[in-house]
Amino acid sequence: MAIQFNEKTKQFHLTNGNISYVFEIMRNGQLGQLYFGQALPLEGNYSHLQDKVHYRAMLAQVYENEYRFSLEQIKQEYPSYGTTDFREGAVEVLQQDGSRLSDFCYVSHEIVPGKPKLEGLPATYVEKDEEAETLLVKLMDAKDGMELILSYTIFANFDAIARNAYFKNTGEEVVNLTKAMSLSLDLPDDDYDMVQFSGWWTRERHKKTAHLRQGIQSIGSTRGQSSHTHNPFLILKRPNTDENQGEAMGFSLVYSGNFLAQVEVDTFDTSRVMLGIHPQSFCWQLKPGQHFQTPEAVMTWSDTGLNGMSHIFHELYRSRLAHGVWRDKVCPILINNWEATYFDFDEDKLVRIASKAQEAGVELFVLDDGWFSTRRDDYHGLGDWSPNKELLPNGITGLAQRINDMGMKFGLWVELEMVNKDTPIYKEHPDWIIHVPGRKSSHGRNQYVLDFSRPEVVDYIHDDIYKVLSTADISYIKWDMNRSITECGSAGWPAAQQGEIFHRYILGVYDLYERLTSEFPHILFESCASGGGRFDPGMFYYAPQAWASDDSDACERLFIQYGTSYCYPLSFIGSHVSITPNHQVFRNTSLKFRGDVAYFGSFGYELDLGRLSPEEFEEVKEQIKFMKKYRQLIQYGTFYRIKDPFAGNEAAWMVVSPDKKQAIFGFYRMLSKSCMPFSLTKLPGLDENATYHVTIDNVEEMGSFTGAELMRAGLVTTDEACGEQKTEKKVFCGDFYSRLFLLEAK
Ligand code: DGJ
């Protein structure tokens, strides 16, 4: 791993032997982008990779009597609009004279071992300095005195570069940052497919692919949360790249609030990728001496296809984004009472559900919404975290005790960022909600958003919840957030700083997470936002798992979990078995199908096991046994996507242990068809020299096959149905049919 600055060529070269990132100081003092991709020799001079401007009518030129320096045609590192470049810039500074131009020129640079921390923001980290090296390039706009430090960390063990931008007003006047992206990258061509992960509540992170075209293609959120609508992640891949071969770049923002991720293809076919806080309504005031830190953006490059790109994110995020004791522990198997009871419960009912779950082998009981204050429906009680004594006569302490006495851990749901109007906090402090004074405040699910941009509000909620967490034996918290932010404004900040509220709100959320995770390090936090509305790397820094979606139907989950896996490791993906007919889509699927999908995530149940038939209950016991045996493999193995549900009627995926001695391959068919063709599925990532013994569904022996055969010819996955009745074998092979193949190297 090396970061080198060549004094002669004025080029920076970051490489870890697999990837290179090269840029230069241009003659106007700004930074020009030269290359991102597979490693190049460190000693090379790559200035010719910058397109030299030929005389082209219409290009605006920087230097007089010269036709060879137009920013419109130059690949840049952190561009700004309006001084010969007409594409969207990465930065915009509104100055006292009303102008918005910037000219950030190189001043100095520093190469430091390791990776400096980001103030108040979640970010990837290293445990030892040898794991990474960081380049900090200082630039200055001489006119307004704005200093900019661009930071680039290259990791020794991950083909990833983490970037951020830091601004400091060293001038004498107040300025406003109206745009400050975390990452900008100009690529020399536009022959890419852009893959995004988009949807809505109960259909999060569906994969959508489109070829780049001239103009801007963008995704983003202006909802105050990273959102169900778009995930802060995008992929650029070559059109012929598939899961296992070809070039792919991933761009991920470590942030939970408003974001923008866009690609602008210009008329010369260059592609400008940008990622950062959404500039809509953003305006950050910087008085002399004040600074602003952008969130971190991570970019990866792989030539082993989309699986290769995902492996980089999975490993990096699992081991160097998630932190705390839970990073290295297996996910406990949990049961959550939400779909079992909704608001209709009391202590005895909960204990009955927990005790049945305990009998089946479940390790953690989670009490969801409705345990506090006046909350018997979704109109009341948020913001008052005192237990409802009618429902829970012994409080949370007593209930937790009863659960613990059964030999189970106890977990609790909270939604700390919200209030209903009937609670003391709202009555005492009506101005503590996000609102614009004098305007109507809209509600979402009958609730209002607490103004977490104000430290006193965060302190109040902290002190309240601290009492609950410190007086009961709580091992897990599900931290929910059930609405988007509207009428964004704060009574706690002056007019000139209202453009800061969206970001300050998220900083407040991070601050509370930081405090609670340090005060209660033994607690496993799971994030949630009406399912997967804040399923982003910012959250995973604090909470190493997240409820992926409120859609718990196994067939819908194939799509959601498949899409989610492009950036996020399985251990982050909360996936539970729920009841049939399913509560979101009213579909009936077998318990086996539901289990086979839910295994590939942080596994649990979302139903009352007491309502199952004795046969089903036995099946649940077997599922739990299976998961306990293989969760290590599922959590720490290498995950491969094999068959894409977005492309057809089948889905398949596999996890392979790091030593390649064990693998679990899940094969799913949605709708049954008659007389299906013979089918072979190639299994990537195995040891071609090993011989694997294959068992289907943990019982049926299939035979032994070499890794070479499974990887090159494939495993026979012909559907059992194929138009035949298999009743004597009791094979279920109608709609929503799944098989798990277990591979063990002999
Ligand atoms: C939304 C979550 O996604 C659900 O799992 C559940 O916790 C409800 N909120 C409770 O209100």
PDB file of C-alpha atoms in Angstrom, residues 276-532:
ATOM      1  CA  GLY A 276     -23.031  13.739  -0.787  1.00  0.00           C
ATOM      2  CA  ILE A 277     -25.605  15.647   1.234  1.00  0.00           C
ATOM      3  CA  HIS A 278     -28.506  16.723  -0.978  1.00  0.00           C
ATOM      4  CA  PRO A 279     -28.150  20.428  -1.784  1.00  0.00           C
ATOM      5  CA  GLN A 280     -31.959  20.896  -1.686  1.00  0.00           C
ATOM      6  CA  SER A 281     -32.611  23.242   1.290  1.00  0.00           C
ATOM      7  CA  PHE A 282     -29.004  22.874   2.441  1.00  0.00           C
ATOM      8  CA  CYS A 283     -27.197  26.040   3.478  1.00  0.00           C
ATOM      9  CA  TRP A 284     -24.481  25.920   6.117  1.00  0.00           C
ATOM     10  CA  GLN A 285     -23.278  29.153   7.582  1.00  0.00           C
ATOM     11  CA  LEU A 286     -19.574  29.473   8.259  1.00  0.00           C
ATOM     12  CA  LYS A 287     -18.480  32.431  10.324  1.00  0.00           C
ATOM     13  CA  PRO A 288     -14.761  33.265  10.335  1.00  0.00           C
ATOM     14  CA  GLY A 289     -12.905  30.378  11.991  1.00  0.00           C
ATOM     15  CA  GLN A 290     -15.783  27.861  11.680  1.00  0.00           C
ATOM     16  CA  HIS A 291     -15.576  24.598   9.790  1.00  0.00           C
ATOM     17  CA  PHE A 292     -17.808  22.012   8.128  1.00  0.00           C
ATOM     18  CA  GLN A 293     -17.148  18.310   7.719  1.00  0.00           C
ATOM     19  CA  THR A 294     -18.924  16.319   4.995  1.00  0.00           C
ATOM     20  CA  PRO A 295     -19.943  12.707   5.578  1.00  0.00           C
ATOM     21  CA  GLU A 296     -17.727   9.969   4.227  1.00  0.00           C
ATOM     22  CA  ALA A 297     -18.198   8.376   0.824  1.00  0.00           C
ATOM     23  CA  VAL A 298     -16.656   5.025  -0.046  1.00  0.00           C
ATOM     24  CA  MET A 299     -15.837   3.935  -3.576  1.00  0.00           C
ATOM     25  CA  THR A 300     -14.743   0.487  -4.639  1.00  0.00           C
ATOM     26  CA  TRP A 301     -13.472  -1.008  -7.857  1.00  0.00           C
ATOM     27  CA  SER A 302     -13.606  -4.647  -8.906  1.00  0.00           C
ATOM     28  CA  ASP A 303     -12.965  -6.626 -12.071  1.00  0.00           C
ATOM     29  CA  THR A 304     -14.568  -9.758 -10.671  1.00  0.00           C
ATOM     30  CA  GLY A 305     -18.078  -8.609 -11.366  1.00  0.00           C
ATOM     31  CA  LEU A 306     -20.797  -7.474  -9.030  1.00  0.00           C
ATOM     32  CA  ASN A 307     -20.148 -10.259  -6.540  1.00  0.00           C
ATOM     33  CA  GLY A 308     -16.520  -9.099  -6.366  1.00  0.00           C
ATOM     34  CA  MET A 309     -17.647  -5.515  -5.755  1.00  0.00           C
ATOM     35  CA  SER A 310     -20.105  -6.617  -3.064  1.00  0.00           C
ATOM     36  CA  HIS A 311     -17.438  -8.679  -1.291  1.00  0.00           C
ATOM     37  CA  ILE A 312     -15.359  -5.540  -0.797  1.00  0.00           C
ATOM     38  CA  PHE A 313     -18.278  -3.667   0.786  1.00  0.00           C
ATOM     39  CA  HIS A 314     -19.337  -6.683   2.854  1.00  0.00           C
ATOM     40  CA  GLU A 315     -15.898  -7.202   4.355  1.00  0.00           C
ATOM     41  CA  LEU A 316     -15.132  -3.529   4.851  1.00  0.00           C
ATOM     42  CA  TYR A 317     -18.488  -2.675   6.401  1.00  0.00           C
ATOM     43  CA  ARG A 318     -18.743  -5.813   8.530  1.00  0.00           C
ATOM     44  CA  SER A 319     -15.263  -5.467   9.992  1.00  0.00           C
ATOM     45  CA  ARG A 320     -14.384  -1.762   9.752  1.00  0.00           C
ATOM     46  CA  LEU A 321     -17.664   0.135   9.832  1.00  0.00           C
ATOM     47  CA  ALA A 322     -19.746  -1.775  12.355  1.00  0.00           C
ATOM     48  CA  HIS A 323     -18.072  -1.443  15.721  1.00  0.00           C
ATOM     49  CA  GLY A 324     -18.488  -2.420  19.328  1.00  0.00           C
ATOM     50  CA  VAL A 325     -18.750  -5.851  20.885  1.00  0.00           C
ATOM     51  CA  TRP A 326     -21.559  -7.017  18.595  1.00  0.00           C
ATOM     52  CA  ARG A 327     -19.388  -6.662  15.509  1.00  0.00           C
ATOM     53  CA  ASP A 328     -17.729  -9.981  16.234  1.00  0.00           C
ATOM     54  CA  LYS A 329     -20.601 -11.875  17.832  1.00  0.00           C
ATOM     55  CA  VAL A 330     -23.108 -14.052  16.055  1.00  0.00           C
ATOM     56  CA  CYS A 331     -26.577 -12.543  15.741  1.00  0.00           C
ATOM     57  CA  PRO A 332     -28.911 -13.922  18.408  1.00  0.00           C
ATOM     58  CA  ILE A 333     -32.033 -15.683  17.125  1.00  0.00           C
ATOM     59  CA  LEU A 334     -34.903 -13.479  18.172  1.00  0.00           C
ATOM     60  CA  ILE A 335     -38.655 -13.366  18.320  1.00  0.00           C
ATOM     61  CA  ASN A 336     -40.469 -10.057  17.938  1.00  0.00           C
ATOM     62  CA  ASN A 337     -44.088  -9.673  19.047  1.00  0.00           C
ATOM     63  CA  TRP A 338     -45.137  -6.991  16.525  1.00  0.00           C
ATOM     64  CA  GLU A 339     -46.893  -9.134  13.944  1.00  0.00           C
ATOM     65  CA  ALA A 340     -48.004 -11.533  16.684  1.00  0.00           C
ATOM     66  CA  THR A 341     -49.927  -8.977  18.736  1.00  0.00           C
ATOM     67  CA  TYR A 342     -49.570  -5.459  17.347  1.00  0.00           C
ATOM     68  CA  PHE A 343     -50.835  -3.275  20.238  1.00  0.00           C
ATOM     69  CA  ASP A 344     -52.962  -6.013  21.764  1.00  0.00           C
ATOM     70  CA  PHE A 345     -50.893  -7.472  24.600  1.00  0.00           C
ATOM     71  CA  ASP A 346     -50.299  -7.557  28.324  1.00  0.00           C
ATOM     72  CA  GLU A 347     -47.483  -8.987  30.391  1.00  0.00           C
ATOM     73  CA  ASP A 348     -48.877 -12.519  30.588  1.00  0.00           C
ATOM     74  CA  LYS A 349     -49.531 -12.734  26.874  1.00  0.00           C
ATOM     75  CA  LEU A 350     -45.977 -11.612  26.141  1.00  0.00           C
ATOM     76  CA  VAL A 351     -44.578 -14.121  28.576  1.00  0.00           C
ATOM     77  CA  ARG A 352     -46.615 -16.889  26.936  1.00  0.00           C
ATOM     78  CA  ILE A 353     -45.221 -15.973  23.513  1.00  0.00           C
ATOM     79  CA  ALA A 354     -41.711 -15.786  24.893  1.00  0.00           C
ATOM     80  CA  SER A 355     -41.940 -19.063  26.732  1.00  0.00           C
ATOM     81  CA  LYS A 356     -43.110 -20.955  23.626  1.00  0.00           C
ATOM     82  CA  ALA A 357     -40.254 -19.336  21.690  1.00  0.00           C
ATOM     83  CA  GLN A 358     -37.805 -20.320  24.387  1.00  0.00           C
ATOM     84  CA  GLU A 359     -39.004 -23.920  24.114  1.00  0.00           C
ATOM     85  CA  ALA A 360     -38.198 -23.795  20.417  1.00  0.00           C
ATOM     86  CA  GLY A 361     -34.674 -22.502  21.078  1.00  0.00           C
ATOM     87  CA  VAL A 362     -35.116 -18.754  20.444  1.00  0.00           C
ATOM     88  CA  GLU A 363     -32.533 -16.708  22.373  1.00  0.00           C
ATOM     89  CA  LEU A 364     -33.955 -13.188  22.541  1.00  0.00           C
ATOM     90  CA  PHE A 365     -37.470 -11.883  23.071  1.00  0.00           C
ATOM     91  CA  VAL A 366     -38.164  -8.411  21.661  1.00  0.00           C
ATOM     92  CA  LEU A 367     -41.064  -6.332  22.906  1.00  0.00           C
ATOM     93  CA  ASP A 368     -42.111  -4.012  20.089  1.00  0.00           C
ATOM     94  CA  ASP A 369     -44.246  -0.867  20.040  1.00  0.00           C
ATOM     95  CA  GLY A 370     -46.960  -0.139  22.630  1.00  0.00           C
ATOM     96  CA  TRP A 371     -45.321  -0.769  26.031  1.00  0.00           C
ATOM     97  CA  PHE A 372     -45.185   2.830  27.269  1.00  0.00           C
ATOM     98  CA  SER A 373     -47.345   5.742  28.300  1.00  0.00           C
ATOM     99  CA  THR A 374     -50.816   5.952  26.657  1.00  0.00           C
ATOM    100  CA  ARG A 375     -49.770   4.051  23.552  1.00  0.00           C
ATOM    101  CA  ARG A 376     -52.548   1.604  22.710  1.00  0.00           C
ATOM    102  CA  ASP A 377     -52.619   2.627  19.050  1.00  0.00           C
ATOM    103  CA  ASP A 378     -50.491   4.750  16.805  1.00  0.00           C
ATOM    104  CA  TYR A 379     -52.082   8.040  17.863  1.00  0.00           C
ATOM    105  CA  HIS A 380     -50.623   8.312  21.356  1.00  0.00           C
ATOM    106  CA  GLY A 381     -47.731   8.165  23.720  1.00  0.00           C
ATOM    107  CA  LEU A 382     -44.542   8.688  21.719  1.00  0.00           C
ATOM    108  CA  GLY A 383     -42.093  10.805  23.683  1.00  0.00           C
ATOM    109  CA  ASP A 384     -43.070   9.481  27.111  1.00  0.00           C
ATOM    110  CA  TRP A 385     -40.897   6.465  27.841  1.00  0.00           C
ATOM    111  CA  SER A 386     -42.448   5.414  31.110  1.00  0.00           C
ATOM    112  CA  PRO A 387     -43.817   1.851  31.030  1.00  0.00           C
ATOM    113  CA  ASN A 388     -47.594   1.392  30.941  1.00  0.00           C
ATOM    114  CA  LYS A 389     -48.329  -0.043  34.383  1.00  0.00           C
ATOM    115  CA  GLU A 390     -51.743  -1.384  33.377  1.00  0.00           C
ATOM    116  CA  LEU A 391     -50.200  -3.639  30.770  1.00  0.00           C
ATOM    117  CA  LEU A 392     -46.935  -4.245  32.532  1.00  0.00           C
ATOM    118  CA  PRO A 393     -47.625  -4.090  36.282  1.00  0.00           C
ATOM    119  CA  ASN A 394     -43.989  -4.896  37.011  1.00  0.00           C
ATOM    120  CA  GLY A 395     -42.677  -2.423  34.501  1.00  0.00           C
ATOM    121  CA  ILE A 396     -39.981  -3.232  31.973  1.00  0.00           C
ATOM    122  CA  THR A 397     -37.735  -4.315  34.828  1.00  0.00           C
ATOM    123  CA  GLY A 398     -40.220  -6.965  35.939  1.00  0.00           C
ATOM    124  CA  LEU A 399     -40.991  -8.205  32.446  1.00  0.00           C
ATOM    125  CA  ALA A 400     -37.300  -8.377  31.547  1.00  0.00           C
ATOM    126  CA  GLN A 401     -36.745 -10.343  34.742  1.00  0.00           C
ATOM    127  CA  ARG A 402     -39.425 -12.889  33.829  1.00  0.00           C
ATOM    128  CA  ILE A 403     -37.930 -13.299  30.363  1.00  0.00           C
ATOM    129  CA  ASN A 404     -34.406 -13.579  31.732  1.00  0.00           C
ATOM    130  CA  ASP A 405     -35.572 -16.169  34.250  1.00  0.00           C
ATOM    131  CA  MET A 406     -36.631 -18.363  31.329  1.00  0.00           C
ATOM    132  CA  GLY A 407     -33.057 -18.220  30.055  1.00  0.00           C
ATOM    133  CA  MET A 408     -33.778 -15.697  27.324  1.00  0.00           C
ATOM    134  CA  LYS A 409     -32.409 -12.236  26.671  1.00  0.00           C
ATOM    135  CA  PHE A 410     -34.798  -9.312  26.581  1.00  0.00           C
ATOM    136  CA  GLY A 411     -35.032  -6.577  23.947  1.00  0.00           C
ATOM    137  CA  LEU A 412     -37.126  -3.439  23.602  1.00  0.00           C
ATOM    138  CA  TRP A 413     -38.520  -1.224  20.820  1.00  0.00           C
ATOM    139  CA  VAL A 414     -38.145   2.567  20.965  1.00  0.00           C
ATOM    140  CA  GLU A 415     -38.793   5.473  18.641  1.00  0.00           C
ATOM    141  CA  LEU A 416     -36.767   8.183  20.298  1.00  0.00           C
ATOM    142  CA  GLU A 417     -36.999  10.858  17.635  1.00  0.00           C
ATOM    143  CA  MET A 418     -40.795  11.285  17.738  1.00  0.00           C
ATOM    144  CA  VAL A 419     -43.689  12.674  19.791  1.00  0.00           C
ATOM    145  CA  ASN A 420     -47.441  12.487  19.876  1.00  0.00           C
ATOM    146  CA  LYS A 421     -49.177  15.606  21.070  1.00  0.00           C
ATOM    147  CA  ASP A 422     -50.648  13.988  24.195  1.00  0.00           C
ATOM    148  CA  THR A 423     -47.304  13.565  25.968  1.00  0.00           C
ATOM    149  CA  PRO A 424     -45.739  15.780  28.649  1.00  0.00           C
ATOM    150  CA  ILE A 425     -42.711  16.576  26.513  1.00  0.00           C
ATOM    151  CA  TYR A 426     -44.917  18.087  23.782  1.00  0.00           C
ATOM    152  CA  LYS A 427     -47.186  19.871  26.240  1.00  0.00           C
ATOM    153  CA  GLU A 428     -44.235  21.430  28.067  1.00  0.00           C
ATOM    154  CA  HIS A 429     -42.191  22.167  24.942  1.00  0.00           C
ATOM    155  CA  PRO A 430     -44.453  22.555  21.901  1.00  0.00           C
ATOM    156  CA  ASP A 431     -41.594  24.245  20.080  1.00  0.00           C
ATOM    157  CA  TRP A 432     -39.384  21.173  20.411  1.00  0.00           C
ATOM    158  CA  ILE A 433     -40.723  19.671  17.221  1.00  0.00           C
ATOM    159  CA  ILE A 434     -39.279  20.262  13.783  1.00  0.00           C
ATOM    160  CA  HIS A 435     -41.471  23.044  12.404  1.00  0.00           C
ATOM    161  CA  VAL A 436     -41.494  26.418  10.741  1.00  0.00           C
ATOM    162  CA  PRO A 437     -43.054  28.921  13.151  1.00  0.00           C
ATOM    163  CA  GLY A 438     -46.267  30.349  11.754  1.00  0.00           C
ATOM    164  CA  ARG A 439     -46.824  27.455   9.381  1.00  0.00           C
ATOM    165  CA  LYS A 440     -48.886  24.313   9.736  1.00  0.00           C
ATOM    166  CA  SER A 441     -46.926  21.205  10.734  1.00  0.00           C
ATOM    167  CA  SER A 442     -47.881  18.047   8.851  1.00  0.00           C
ATOM    168  CA  HIS A 443     -47.964  14.759  10.697  1.00  0.00           C
ATOM    169  CA  GLY A 444     -46.883  11.315   9.567  1.00  0.00           C
ATOM    170  CA  ARG A 445     -48.516   8.322  11.277  1.00  0.00           C
ATOM    171  CA  ASN A 446     -50.029  10.909  13.665  1.00  0.00           C
ATOM    172  CA  GLN A 447     -46.617  11.814  15.017  1.00  0.00           C
ATOM    173  CA  TYR A 448     -44.260  14.781  14.952  1.00  0.00           C
ATOM    174  CA  VAL A 449     -40.498  14.807  14.688  1.00  0.00           C
ATOM    175  CA  LEU A 450     -38.547  15.984  17.695  1.00  0.00           C
ATOM    176  CA  ASP A 451     -36.056  18.702  16.911  1.00  0.00           C
ATOM    177  CA  PHE A 452     -32.844  16.737  17.317  1.00  0.00           C
ATOM    178  CA  SER A 453     -30.902  19.676  15.886  1.00  0.00           C
ATOM    179  CA  ARG A 454     -31.211  21.153  19.414  1.00  0.00           C
ATOM    180  CA  PRO A 455     -28.819  19.622  21.923  1.00  0.00           C
ATOM    181  CA  GLU A 456     -31.269  20.198  24.816  1.00  0.00           C
ATOM    182  CA  VAL A 457     -33.845  17.976  23.094  1.00  0.00           C
ATOM    183  CA  VAL A 458     -31.320  15.193  22.588  1.00  0.00           C
ATOM    184  CA  ASP A 459     -30.260  15.556  26.239  1.00  0.00           C
ATOM    185  CA  TYR A 460     -33.857  15.280  27.444  1.00  0.00           C
ATOM    186  CA  ILE A 461     -34.556  12.121  25.459  1.00  0.00           C
ATOM    187  CA  HIS A 462     -31.206  10.691  26.442  1.00  0.00           C
ATOM    188  CA  ASP A 463     -31.917  11.143  30.137  1.00  0.00           C
ATOM    189  CA  ASP A 464     -35.373   9.588  29.777  1.00  0.00           C
ATOM    190  CA  ILE A 465     -34.272   6.485  27.951  1.00  0.00           C
ATOM    191  CA  TYR A 466     -31.137   6.161  30.060  1.00  0.00           C
ATOM    192  CA  LYS A 467     -33.421   5.538  33.045  1.00  0.00           C
ATOM    193  CA  VAL A 468     -35.202   2.693  31.241  1.00  0.00           C
ATOM    194  CA  LEU A 469     -31.995   1.100  30.009  1.00  0.00           C
ATOM    195  CA  SER A 470     -30.230   1.302  33.327  1.00  0.00           C
ATOM    196  CA  THR A 471     -33.041  -0.126  35.447  1.00  0.00           C
ATOM    197  CA  ALA A 472     -33.790  -3.296  33.488  1.00  0.00           C
ATOM    198  CA  ASP A 473     -31.743  -6.112  32.062  1.00  0.00           C
ATOM    199  CA  ILE A 474     -32.009  -5.140  28.406  1.00  0.00           C
ATOM    200  CA  SER A 475     -29.766  -6.782  25.812  1.00  0.00           C
ATOM    201  CA  TYR A 476     -31.175  -5.354  22.608  1.00  0.00           C
ATOM    202  CA  ILE A 477     -32.834  -2.182  21.356  1.00  0.00           C
ATOM    203  CA  LYS A 478     -34.837  -1.825  18.160  1.00  0.00           C
ATOM    204  CA  TRP A 479     -34.578   1.878  17.304  1.00  0.00           C
ATOM    205  CA  ASP A 480     -37.407   2.786  14.958  1.00  0.00           C
ATOM    206  CA  MET A 481     -38.165   5.994  13.000  1.00  0.00           C
ATOM    207  CA  ASN A 482     -41.523   6.078  11.306  1.00  0.00           C
ATOM    208  CA  ARG A 483     -41.904   9.198   9.224  1.00  0.00           C
ATOM    209  CA  SER A 484     -40.174  11.579   6.868  1.00  0.00           C
ATOM    210  CA  ILE A 485     -39.440  15.159   7.884  1.00  0.00           C
ATOM    211  CA  THR A 486     -41.699  17.911   6.538  1.00  0.00           C
ATOM    212  CA  GLU A 487     -41.694  21.689   7.115  1.00  0.00           C
ATOM    213  CA  CYS A 488     -38.074  21.445   8.156  1.00  0.00           C
ATOM    214  CA  GLY A 489     -37.247  24.280  10.522  1.00  0.00           C
ATOM    215  CA  SER A 490     -36.174  24.815  14.104  1.00  0.00           C
ATOM    216  CA  ALA A 491     -37.147  27.313  16.784  1.00  0.00           C
ATOM    217  CA  GLY A 492     -33.730  26.738  18.311  1.00  0.00           C
ATOM    218  CA  TRP A 493     -31.651  28.225  15.518  1.00  0.00           C
ATOM    219  CA  PRO A 494     -31.554  31.713  13.953  1.00  0.00           C
ATOM    220  CA  ALA A 495     -32.980  32.461  10.511  1.00  0.00           C
ATOM    221  CA  ALA A 496     -29.542  32.372   8.903  1.00  0.00           C
ATOM    222  CA  GLN A 497     -29.058  28.776  10.021  1.00  0.00           C
ATOM    223  CA  GLN A 498     -32.366  27.198   9.023  1.00  0.00           C
ATOM    224  CA  GLY A 499     -30.635  25.558   6.053  1.00  0.00           C
ATOM    225  CA  GLU A 500     -28.609  23.506   8.531  1.00  0.00           C
ATOM    226  CA  ILE A 501     -31.509  21.763  10.267  1.00  0.00           C
ATOM    227  CA  PHE A 502     -31.765  18.590   8.180  1.00  0.00           C
ATOM    228  CA  HIS A 503     -28.073  17.866   8.719  1.00  0.00           C
ATOM    229  CA  ARG A 504     -28.034  19.005  12.341  1.00  0.00           C
ATOM    230  CA  TYR A 505     -30.980  16.669  12.974  1.00  0.00           C
ATOM    231  CA  ILE A 506     -28.967  13.679  11.776  1.00  0.00           C
ATOM    232  CA  LEU A 507     -25.951  14.852  13.786  1.00  0.00           C
ATOM    233  CA  GLY A 508     -28.271  14.837  16.836  1.00  0.00           C
ATOM    234  CA  VAL A 509     -29.363  11.279  16.051  1.00  0.00           C
ATOM    235  CA  TYR A 510     -25.730  10.207  15.709  1.00  0.00           C
ATOM    236  CA  ASP A 511     -24.904  11.949  18.983  1.00  0.00           C
ATOM    237  CA  LEU A 512     -27.611  10.020  20.834  1.00  0.00           C
ATOM    238  CA  TYR A 513     -26.514   6.750  19.237  1.00  0.00           C
ATOM    239  CA  GLU A 514     -22.917   7.507  20.201  1.00  0.00           C
ATOM    240  CA  ARG A 515     -23.850   8.179  23.816  1.00  0.00           C
ATOM    241  CA  LEU A 516     -26.141   5.186  24.258  1.00  0.00           C
ATOM    242  CA  THR A 517     -23.839   2.712  22.508  1.00  0.00           C
ATOM    243  CA  SER A 518     -20.927   3.831  24.691  1.00  0.00           C
ATOM    244  CA  GLU A 519     -22.959   3.851  27.903  1.00  0.00           C
ATOM    245  CA  PHE A 520     -24.506   0.439  27.181  1.00  0.00           C
ATOM    246  CA  PRO A 521     -21.859  -1.361  25.125  1.00  0.00           C
ATOM    247  CA  HIS A 522     -23.405  -4.769  25.817  1.00  0.00           C
ATOM    248  CA  ILE A 523     -26.685  -3.791  24.108  1.00  0.00           C
ATOM    249  CA  LEU A 524     -27.174  -4.879  20.509  1.00  0.00           C
ATOM    250  CA  PHE A 525     -28.846  -2.025  18.607  1.00  0.00           C
ATOM    251  CA  GLU A 526     -30.947  -2.808  15.549  1.00  0.00           C
ATOM    252  CA  SER A 527     -32.021   0.160  13.470  1.00  0.00           C
ATOM    253  CA  CYS A 528     -35.374   0.411  11.749  1.00  0.00           C
ATOM    254  CA  ALA A 529     -37.355   3.098   9.955  1.00  0.00           C
ATOM    255  CA  SER A 530     -40.767   1.683   9.048  1.00  0.00           C
ATOM    256  CA  GLY A 531     -38.752  -1.308   7.923  1.00  0.00           C
ATOM    257  CA  GLY A 532     -35.878  -0.266   5.679  1.00  0.00           C
TER     258      GLY A 532
END
